[in-house]
Tab-separated table of C-alpha atoms in Angstrom:
chain	number	residue	atom	x	y	z
P	1	UNK	CA	-4.567	1.883	-20.343
P	2	UNK	CA	-8.126	1.580	-21.539
P	3	UNK	CA	-10.044	-1.724	-20.226
P	4	UNK	CA	-10.115	-2.960	-23.904
P	5	UNK	CA	-6.459	-2.707	-24.187
P	6	UNK	CA	-5.706	-4.737	-20.790
P	7	UNK	CA	-7.944	-7.541	-21.749
P	8	UNK	CA	-6.308	-8.072	-25.370
P	9	UNK	CA	-2.954	-7.890	-24.067
P	10	UNK	CA	-0.930	-11.175	-23.709
P	11	UNK	CA	0.356	-11.707	-20.183
P	12	UNK	CA	4.095	-10.809	-19.871
P	13	UNK	CA	6.713	-13.684	-19.018
P	14	UNK	CA	8.451	-13.700	-15.303
P	15	UNK	CA	11.497	-12.079	-17.194
P	16	UNK	CA	9.213	-9.209	-18.590
P	17	UNK	CA	7.512	-8.524	-15.732
P	18	UNK	CA	11.042	-8.455	-13.698
P	19	UNK	CA	12.199	-5.952	-15.971
P	20	UNK	CA	8.859	-3.778	-16.139
P	21	UNK	CA	9.122	-3.767	-12.638
P	22	UNK	CA	12.433	-2.582	-12.242
P	23	UNK	CA	12.060	0.240	-14.811
P	24	UNK	CA	9.158	1.522	-13.347
P	25	UNK	CA	11.156	2.275	-9.883
P	26	UNK	CA	13.451	4.249	-11.685
P	27	UNK	CA	10.564	6.124	-13.671
P	28	UNK	CA	8.852	6.714	-10.101
P	29	UNK	CA	12.255	8.544	-8.844
P	30	UNK	CA	13.039	10.401	-11.836
P	31	UNK	CA	11.565	13.809	-11.155
P	32	UNK	CA	13.312	13.644	-7.714
P	33	UNK	CA	16.844	15.516	-6.843
P	34	UNK	CA	19.190	13.926	-4.761
P	35	UNK	CA	18.059	15.685	-1.889
P	36	UNK	CA	14.386	14.666	-2.586
P	37	UNK	CA	15.478	11.307	-2.881
P	38	UNK	CA	17.224	11.280	0.413
P	39	UNK	CA	14.530	12.921	2.716
P	40	UNK	CA	12.791	10.798	5.468
P	41	UNK	CA	9.839	12.494	7.101
P	42	UNK	CA	9.060	10.130	9.783
P	43	UNK	CA	10.095	6.842	11.074
P	44	UNK	CA	7.117	5.156	9.365
P	45	UNK	CA	8.701	6.308	6.014
P	46	UNK	CA	11.537	5.635	4.183
P	47	UNK	CA	13.623	7.707	1.622
P	48	UNK	CA	13.101	6.913	-2.191
P	49	UNK	CA	16.684	6.311	-2.555
P	50	UNK	CA	16.439	3.522	0.373
P	51	UNK	CA	13.568	1.896	-1.423
P	52	UNK	CA	15.272	1.646	-4.877
P	53	UNK	CA	18.408	0.051	-2.694
P	54	UNK	CA	16.260	-2.232	-0.654
P	55	UNK	CA	14.340	-3.919	-3.430
P	56	UNK	CA	18.002	-4.774	-4.961
P	57	UNK	CA	19.000	-5.958	-1.665
P	58	UNK	CA	16.352	-8.266	-1.574
P	59	UNK	CA	16.940	-9.707	-5.226
P	60	UNK	CA	20.731	-9.885	-4.387
P	61	UNK	CA	20.278	-11.614	-0.990
P	62	UNK	CA	17.928	-13.885	-1.723
P	63	UNK	CA	18.664	-14.907	-5.394
P	64	UNK	CA	22.093	-14.350	-6.519
P	65	UNK	CA	23.854	-14.627	-3.079
P	66	UNK	CA	21.962	-17.899	-2.146
P	67	UNK	CA	21.389	-19.415	-5.843
P	68	UNK	CA	23.739	-18.255	-8.157
P	69	UNK	CA	27.165	-20.074	-7.725
P	70	UNK	CA	30.371	-17.883	-7.506
P	71	UNK	CA	28.533	-14.348	-7.009
P	72	UNK	CA	30.189	-11.725	-4.767
P	73	UNK	CA	28.056	-9.171	-3.279
P	74	UNK	CA	28.522	-5.513	-4.788
P	75	UNK	CA	29.621	-4.027	-1.701
P	76	UNK	CA	29.616	-6.138	1.593
P	77	UNK	CA	28.947	-3.011	3.831
P	78	UNK	CA	25.493	-2.411	2.018
P	79	UNK	CA	23.385	-4.998	3.557
P	80	UNK	CA	23.598	-3.286	6.877
P	81	UNK	CA	22.291	-0.232	5.332
P	82	UNK	CA	19.316	-2.103	3.210
P	83	UNK	CA	18.097	-4.921	5.183
P	84	UNK	CA	14.556	-3.733	6.203
P	85	UNK	CA	13.405	-6.321	9.227
P	86	UNK	CA	14.809	-9.511	8.332
P	87	UNK	CA	16.537	-10.862	11.558
P	88	UNK	CA	18.035	-14.056	10.473
P	89	UNK	CA	19.895	-11.471	8.082
P	90	UNK	CA	21.845	-10.007	11.013
P	91	UNK	CA	22.068	-6.378	12.193
P	92	UNK	CA	20.972	-3.219	10.249
P	93	UNK	CA	20.900	0.605	10.610
P	94	UNK	CA	18.300	2.018	12.882
P	95	UNK	CA	15.230	2.385	10.758
P	96	UNK	CA	14.726	6.355	11.955
P	97	UNK	CA	18.304	6.997	10.590
P	98	UNK	CA	17.814	5.892	7.053
P	99	UNK	CA	17.457	9.362	5.958
P	100	UNK	CA	20.780	10.246	7.257
P	101	UNK	CA	22.508	8.089	4.346
P	102	UNK	CA	23.606	10.662	1.991
P	103	UNK	CA	25.857	7.970	0.729
P	104	UNK	CA	26.088	5.804	-1.435
P	105	UNK	CA	24.427	8.203	-4.032
P	106	UNK	CA	21.544	7.906	-6.086
P	107	UNK	CA	23.660	7.356	-9.167
P	108	UNK	CA	25.800	4.658	-7.347
P	109	UNK	CA	22.374	2.909	-6.172
P	110	UNK	CA	21.346	2.701	-9.868
P	111	UNK	CA	24.731	1.549	-10.968
P	112	UNK	CA	23.997	-1.271	-8.220
P	113	UNK	CA	20.398	-1.987	-9.823
P	114	UNK	CA	22.059	-2.355	-13.301
P	115	UNK	CA	24.297	-4.999	-11.626
P	116	UNK	CA	22.181	-6.908	-9.918
P	117	UNK	CA	19.478	-7.073	-12.698
P	118	UNK	CA	22.342	-8.264	-15.395
P	119	UNK	CA	23.535	-11.084	-13.061
P	120	UNK	CA	19.871	-11.967	-12.684
P	121	UNK	CA	19.501	-13.098	-16.341
P	122	UNK	CA	20.624	-16.712	-15.888
P	123	UNK	CA	18.350	-17.201	-12.856
P	124	UNK	CA	15.234	-15.706	-14.630
P	125	UNK	CA	15.596	-18.399	-17.254
P	126	UNK	CA	15.365	-21.365	-14.492
P	127	UNK	CA	11.876	-22.296	-13.610
P	128	UNK	CA	13.210	-23.377	-10.256
P	129	UNK	CA	13.464	-19.766	-9.517
P	130	UNK	CA	10.031	-18.606	-10.414
P	131	UNK	CA	8.538	-18.559	-7.285
P	132	UNK	CA	11.174	-16.498	-5.260
P	133	UNK	CA	11.508	-14.278	-8.371
P	134	UNK	CA	7.250	-13.720	-8.318
P	135	UNK	CA	7.783	-12.940	-4.482
P	136	UNK	CA	10.455	-10.279	-5.187
P	137	UNK	CA	8.656	-8.575	-8.037
P	138	UNK	CA	5.713	-8.439	-5.689
P	139	UNK	CA	7.732	-7.188	-2.969
P	140	UNK	CA	9.097	-4.130	-5.150
P	141	UNK	CA	5.267	-3.581	-6.438
P	142	UNK	CA	5.101	-2.980	-2.644
P	143	UNK	CA	7.695	-0.857	-2.216
P	144	UNK	CA	6.630	1.517	-5.430
P	145	UNK	CA	3.632	2.110	-3.816
P	146	UNK	CA	5.614	3.062	-0.329
P	147	UNK	CA	7.986	5.024	-2.142
P	148	UNK	CA	4.978	7.192	-3.801
P	149	UNK	CA	3.034	7.849	-0.644
P	150	UNK	CA	6.799	8.334	1.517
P	151	UNK	CA	8.044	10.736	-0.993
P	152	UNK	CA	4.413	12.443	-0.903
P	153	UNK	CA	4.652	12.634	2.820
P	154	UNK	CA	8.133	14.359	2.590
P	155	UNK	CA	7.183	16.855	0.023
P	156	UNK	CA	4.157	17.931	2.328
P	157	UNK	CA	6.749	19.346	4.986
P	158	UNK	CA	7.904	21.984	2.868
P	159	UNK	CA	5.840	24.895	2.965
P	160	UNK	CA	6.505	25.722	-0.621
P	161	UNK	CA	4.401	22.698	-1.170
P	162	UNK	CA	6.743	21.321	-4.283
P	163	UNK	CA	5.240	19.311	-6.946
P	164	UNK	CA	6.663	15.651	-7.968
P	165	UNK	CA	4.458	16.034	-11.177
P	166	UNK	CA	2.492	18.441	-12.947
P	167	UNK	CA	-1.175	18.646	-12.152
P	168	UNK	CA	-3.250	16.330	-14.878
P	169	UNK	CA	-6.417	18.367	-13.683
P	170	UNK	CA	-7.725	14.855	-13.201
P	171	UNK	CA	-11.689	14.420	-14.052
P	172	UNK	CA	-13.670	13.135	-11.379
P	173	UNK	CA	-16.218	10.422	-12.452
P	174	UNK	CA	-19.821	10.104	-12.287
P	175	UNK	CA	-20.275	7.208	-9.858
P	176	UNK	CA	-23.137	4.929	-11.604
P	177	UNK	CA	-22.815	1.893	-9.080
P	178	UNK	CA	-25.359	0.494	-7.191
P	179	UNK	CA	-26.218	2.192	-3.951
P	180	UNK	CA	-25.379	-1.576	-2.313
P	181	UNK	CA	-23.816	-4.810	-2.845
P	182	UNK	CA	-26.170	-7.183	-1.007
P	183	UNK	CA	-25.146	-10.547	0.276
P	184	UNK	CA	-27.652	-13.281	1.685
P	185	UNK	CA	-25.106	-14.682	4.070
P	186	UNK	CA	-24.082	-18.232	4.304
P	187	UNK	CA	-20.953	-20.427	4.185
P	188	UNK	CA	-18.409	-18.710	1.882
P	189	UNK	CA	-14.756	-19.495	0.771
P	190	UNK	CA	-12.356	-16.933	1.123
P	191	UNK	CA	-8.523	-16.839	0.716
P	192	UNK	CA	-6.546	-17.584	-1.981
P	193	UNK	CA	-7.543	-19.771	-4.426
P	194	UNK	CA	-5.965	-21.145	-7.599
P	195	UNK	CA	-2.431	-21.482	-8.726
P	196	UNK	CA	-1.380	-17.503	-9.237
P	197	UNK	CA	1.066	-15.745	-7.177
P	198	UNK	CA	-0.088	-14.964	-3.767
P	199	UNK	CA	1.354	-14.038	-0.245
P	200	UNK	CA	1.520	-16.339	2.519
P	201	UNK	CA	-1.001	-14.510	4.634
P	202	UNK	CA	-3.607	-14.945	2.232
P	203	UNK	CA	-3.676	-18.889	2.566
P	204	UNK	CA	-4.807	-21.276	3.220
P	205	UNK	CA	-8.663	-20.974	1.595
P	206	UNK	CA	-11.110	-21.663	4.552
P	207	UNK	CA	-14.800	-21.309	4.925
P	208	UNK	CA	-16.538	-18.530	6.992
P	209	UNK	CA	-19.944	-18.040	8.064
P	210	UNK	CA	-21.362	-14.668	6.994
P	211	UNK	CA	-24.616	-13.140	8.431
P	212	UNK	CA	-26.599	-11.275	5.607
P	213	UNK	CA	-25.075	-7.679	4.983
P	214	UNK	CA	-24.449	-5.352	2.398
P	215	UNK	CA	-21.458	-3.564	0.956
P	216	UNK	CA	-21.530	0.321	-0.110
P	217	UNK	CA	-21.311	0.652	-3.925
P	218	UNK	CA	-19.227	3.810	-3.720
P	219	UNK	CA	-16.444	5.322	-1.676
P	220	UNK	CA	-17.007	7.785	0.967
P	221	UNK	CA	-16.315	10.947	-0.944
P	222	UNK	CA	-14.560	14.453	0.498
P	223	UNK	CA	-18.037	15.986	0.450
P	224	UNK	CA	-19.479	13.637	2.647
P	225	UNK	CA	-16.596	13.807	5.069
P	226	UNK	CA	-17.042	17.570	4.865
P	227	UNK	CA	-20.354	16.892	6.113
P	228	UNK	CA	-19.135	14.653	9.141
P	229	UNK	CA	-16.903	17.419	9.781
P	230	UNK	CA	-19.636	20.387	10.040
P	231	UNK	CA	-21.672	18.258	12.355
P	232	UNK	CA	-18.897	18.162	14.564
P	233	UNK	CA	-17.542	14.631	13.770
P	234	UNK	CA	-14.356	15.212	15.627
P	235	UNK	CA	-15.511	16.861	18.566
P	236	UNK	CA	-18.040	14.064	19.347
P	237	UNK	CA	-16.669	11.769	21.775
P	238	UNK	CA	-19.464	9.163	21.513
P	239	UNK	CA	-18.517	8.508	17.833
P	240	UNK	CA	-14.755	7.170	18.576
P	241	UNK	CA	-13.450	4.053	20.044
P	242	UNK	CA	-11.681	4.861	23.336
P	243	UNK	CA	-8.189	4.631	21.797
P	244	UNK	CA	-9.073	6.947	18.924
P	245	UNK	CA	-10.637	9.675	20.941
P	246	UNK	CA	-7.270	9.759	22.901
P	247	UNK	CA	-5.356	9.941	19.488
P	248	UNK	CA	-7.827	12.624	18.347
P	249	UNK	CA	-7.085	14.956	21.319
P	250	UNK	CA	-3.398	14.236	21.831
P	251	UNK	CA	-2.615	14.892	18.031
P	252	UNK	CA	-5.030	17.459	17.775
P	253	UNK	CA	-6.855	15.803	14.586
P	254	UNK	CA	-9.721	17.816	12.809
P	255	UNK	CA	-9.357	16.685	9.321
P	256	UNK	CA	-7.931	13.890	7.385
P	257	UNK	CA	-4.245	14.344	6.790
P	258	UNK	CA	-3.167	16.599	3.777
P	259	UNK	CA	-6.102	18.982	3.869
P	260	UNK	CA	-6.128	22.548	4.372
P	261	UNK	CA	-9.445	24.842	3.749
P	262	UNK	CA	-10.497	23.925	0.482
P	263	UNK	CA	-7.346	22.323	-0.748
P	264	UNK	CA	-5.389	19.017	-0.270
P	265	UNK	CA	-1.960	18.143	-0.962
P	266	UNK	CA	-0.923	15.857	-3.707
P	267	UNK	CA	2.081	14.707	-5.883
P	268	UNK	CA	1.352	17.953	-7.726
P	269	UNK	CA	1.621	20.342	-4.892
P	270	UNK	CA	-1.568	21.908	-3.166
P	271	UNK	CA	-4.739	21.322	-5.407
P	272	UNK	CA	-8.500	22.114	-4.745
P	273	UNK	CA	-10.278	19.341	-3.225
P	274	UNK	CA	-13.065	17.740	-5.329
P	275	UNK	CA	-15.969	17.025	-3.186
P	276	UNK	CA	-17.002	14.087	-5.006
P	277	UNK	CA	-13.568	12.429	-5.145
P	278	UNK	CA	-13.034	9.531	-2.561
P	279	UNK	CA	-11.660	10.922	0.859
P	280	UNK	CA	-8.255	9.346	1.379
P	281	UNK	CA	-5.421	9.622	4.322
P	282	UNK	CA	-7.509	8.307	7.003
P	283	UNK	CA	-6.575	6.510	9.989
P	284	UNK	CA	-8.593	3.421	11.051
P	285	UNK	CA	-9.826	5.590	14.173
P	286	UNK	CA	-11.324	8.204	11.471
P	287	UNK	CA	-12.908	5.476	9.398
P	288	UNK	CA	-14.557	3.769	12.208
P	289	UNK	CA	-16.121	7.257	13.637
P	290	UNK	CA	-17.324	8.023	10.125
P	291	UNK	CA	-19.069	5.021	9.976
P	292	UNK	CA	-20.946	5.397	13.431
P	293	UNK	CA	-22.192	8.842	12.577
P	294	UNK	CA	-23.202	7.600	9.105
P	295	UNK	CA	-25.497	4.770	10.954
P	296	UNK	CA	-23.346	2.257	9.297
P	297	UNK	CA	-20.240	0.271	10.368
P	298	UNK	CA	-17.209	-1.060	8.592
P	299	UNK	CA	-17.194	-4.354	6.478
P	300	UNK	CA	-15.060	-7.309	7.832
P	301	UNK	CA	-12.248	-8.473	5.754
P	302	UNK	CA	-14.594	-11.860	4.661
P	303	UNK	CA	-17.588	-9.473	4.013
P	304	UNK	CA	-15.430	-7.396	1.551
P	305	UNK	CA	-13.861	-10.322	-0.104
P	306	UNK	CA	-17.047	-12.281	-0.434
P	307	UNK	CA	-18.322	-9.436	-2.722
P	308	UNK	CA	-14.954	-8.684	-4.275
P	309	UNK	CA	-14.832	-12.148	-5.559
P	310	UNK	CA	-16.593	-11.451	-8.868
P	311	UNK	CA	-15.068	-7.991	-9.346
P	312	UNK	CA	-12.208	-7.584	-11.443
P	313	UNK	CA	-9.006	-6.634	-9.440
P	314	UNK	CA	-7.313	-4.632	-12.201
P	315	UNK	CA	-10.154	-2.278	-12.753
P	316	UNK	CA	-10.531	0.892	-11.459
P	317	UNK	CA	-8.020	4.068	-10.897
P	318	UNK	CA	-4.827	1.925	-9.918
P	319	UNK	CA	-1.034	3.173	-11.054
P	320	UNK	CA	-0.274	2.314	-14.593
P	321	UNK	CA	0.836	4.785	-17.309
P	322	UNK	CA	-0.913	7.654	-15.943
P	323	UNK	CA	0.680	10.204	-13.370
P	324	UNK	CA	0.355	11.293	-10.678
P	325	UNK	CA	-1.495	9.137	-8.532
P	326	UNK	CA	-4.897	10.722	-7.704
P	327	UNK	CA	-8.106	9.263	-6.260
P	328	UNK	CA	-10.809	10.108	-8.824
P	329	UNK	CA	-13.575	7.933	-7.782
P	330	UNK	CA	-15.386	4.950	-10.071
P	331	UNK	CA	-17.798	2.386	-9.684
P	332	UNK	CA	-15.439	-0.373	-9.305
P	333	UNK	CA	-14.874	-2.047	-5.870
P	334	UNK	CA	-11.082	-1.937	-6.774
P	335	UNK	CA	-8.951	1.037	-6.771
P	336	UNK	CA	-8.686	5.001	-5.405
P	337	UNK	CA	-8.075	3.957	-2.029
P	338	UNK	CA	-7.311	1.040	0.268
P	339	UNK	CA	-10.310	0.384	2.399
P	340	UNK	CA	-10.273	-0.467	6.034
P	341	UNK	CA	-12.398	-3.406	7.463
P	342	UNK	CA	-12.857	-3.866	11.161
P	343	UNK	CA	-10.848	-7.030	10.990
P	344	UNK	CA	-7.926	-7.829	12.941
P	345	UNK	CA	-4.475	-8.638	11.159
P	346	UNK	CA	-4.291	-12.144	12.327
P	347	UNK	CA	-3.265	-15.759	10.688
P	348	UNK	CA	-5.846	-17.513	8.971
P	349	UNK	CA	-6.823	-21.122	10.220
P	350	UNK	CA	-3.551	-23.550	9.958
P	351	UNK	CA	-1.479	-20.804	8.428
P	352	UNK	CA	2.056	-21.667	8.545
P	353	UNK	CA	5.002	-19.285	7.807
P	354	UNK	CA	7.477	-19.835	4.870
P	355	UNK	CA	10.854	-21.432	6.091
P	356	UNK	CA	13.854	-19.354	6.113
P	357	UNK	CA	14.277	-15.386	6.234
P	358	UNK	CA	11.210	-15.005	3.775
P	359	UNK	CA	9.419	-16.280	6.576
P	360	UNK	CA	9.628	-12.946	8.218
P	361	UNK	CA	7.663	-11.303	5.485
P	362	UNK	CA	4.287	-11.320	6.859
P	363	UNK	CA	3.570	-13.544	9.987
P	364	UNK	CA	5.665	-11.693	12.318
P	365	UNK	CA	3.449	-8.436	11.931
P	366	UNK	CA	0.023	-10.174	12.762
P	367	UNK	CA	-0.364	-8.169	16.008
P	368	UNK	CA	-2.172	-4.870	16.678
P	369	UNK	CA	-3.023	-3.816	13.037
P	370	UNK	CA	-6.207	-3.991	10.823
P	371	UNK	CA	-6.762	-5.118	7.360
P	372	UNK	CA	-7.346	-3.219	4.527
P	373	UNK	CA	-8.728	-4.260	0.888
P	374	UNK	CA	-8.707	-3.450	-2.590
P	375	UNK	CA	-6.079	-1.307	-4.361
P	376	UNK	CA	-5.471	2.393	-4.572
P	377	UNK	CA	-4.305	4.755	-6.772
P	378	UNK	CA	-0.740	4.156	-6.441
P	379	UNK	CA	-1.073	0.759	-6.533
P	380	UNK	CA	0.559	-0.901	-9.581
P	381	UNK	CA	-2.169	-2.599	-11.627
P	382	UNK	CA	-2.400	-6.427	-11.215
P	383	UNK	CA	-0.817	-6.471	-7.891
P	384	UNK	CA	-4.095	-6.657	-5.625
P	385	UNK	CA	-6.725	-9.371	-5.934
P	386	UNK	CA	-10.088	-10.271	-3.432
P	387	UNK	CA	-7.881	-12.124	-1.360
P	388	UNK	CA	-5.048	-9.461	-0.870
P	389	UNK	CA	-4.405	-8.462	2.859
P	390	UNK	CA	-3.086	-4.875	3.322
P	391	UNK	CA	-2.663	-4.051	6.839
P	392	UNK	CA	-1.392	-0.879	9.198
P	393	UNK	CA	-1.559	0.237	12.809
P	394	UNK	CA	-4.914	1.998	13.449
P	395	UNK	CA	-3.419	5.592	13.837
P	396	UNK	CA	-1.532	5.446	10.420
P	397	UNK	CA	-2.820	7.648	7.703
P	398	UNK	CA	-0.026	8.554	5.126
P	399	UNK	CA	-1.047	5.805	2.623
P	400	UNK	CA	-4.150	6.053	0.504
P	401	UNK	CA	-6.582	5.017	2.897
P	402	UNK	CA	-10.159	5.069	2.724
P	403	UNK	CA	-13.623	3.543	3.333
P	404	UNK	CA	-16.532	1.786	2.184
P	405	UNK	CA	-19.462	1.217	4.601
P	406	UNK	CA	-21.614	-1.970	5.314
P	407	UNK	CA	-24.590	-2.651	7.300
P	408	UNK	CA	-26.491	-5.465	8.113
P	409	UNK	CA	-29.358	-6.804	6.596
């Protein structure tokens, strides 16, 4: 959608946002066969069908079951199948076995979704439910991105290189952004501010002391990464963290995920790799090694956020009405790929998890992971913001992960 149209469009109501989010999930799986939607390529990923069901379980469990008098579960056996990690909600299927769920079928899950959507009507009209419904919408948007990246990884396993969507032959933009965004340092206020929705891990807002630094005006590109490879980047131990060097040797990593020769695997199958497009599907280890090779470093999350606070989080290449998701490059800080920071994913000062089961949403994962900022081409436009904290383990790279360099001044 063009920028001018996004600015003119009135903000949708909560009920409209709910309907649009639920409809988008169905649209994303429309090109898939039953077999496609059941594939689970690795324990980190989940079948597309499971994502459709789990997001429905969330609304049925935390809203309909708990807040709609007289509501009865659509199927009392399904919570065991579609609970993700909520210990307070009881036992659940072993995560690597989600791909064994040939039943319920995709059609049956669609019928369940329709049943839950109809039952949600009265709750959507009650302002008392607004905060929890907003959380459910944001939760489903996260799973929409996961659905896209999980399907991509599953289709990548097929030697035929099948396409989810026809190629759009996306154009790659000429970057006109400043070479560096400079910051003088000083005390900055970071974390979520205001009354709009945010996840609990973005709060509370707090002050940090920044030393003078600069953040690159553009993302690292495929062409720059090819130079890193040609210069022996994957063979030079001194560029790597110790854990990263062990990972490279043990896994035999020589390129970003989905690369072969001059091509990369996309939602449209194997396509020529454009050197000016942002590099994606890299690990934290690779990002850190590249930064060392380039004579720079990764930004901290507070540095990235301090620059991003004056940028439009809905700009850039993000998921809207254009398919397939594909990094294209732009002069925006948001979009194309999630950007690694060197910051560990830890609680902010005075952080407190929410009461009840939803308190398990973020806080329990604050160990051993790194923060990524921005948004990707598979992120629903409007989902991210400057304070948003995405997080992954340092070896993971099936998401649209990339990097933007930083340096000290």
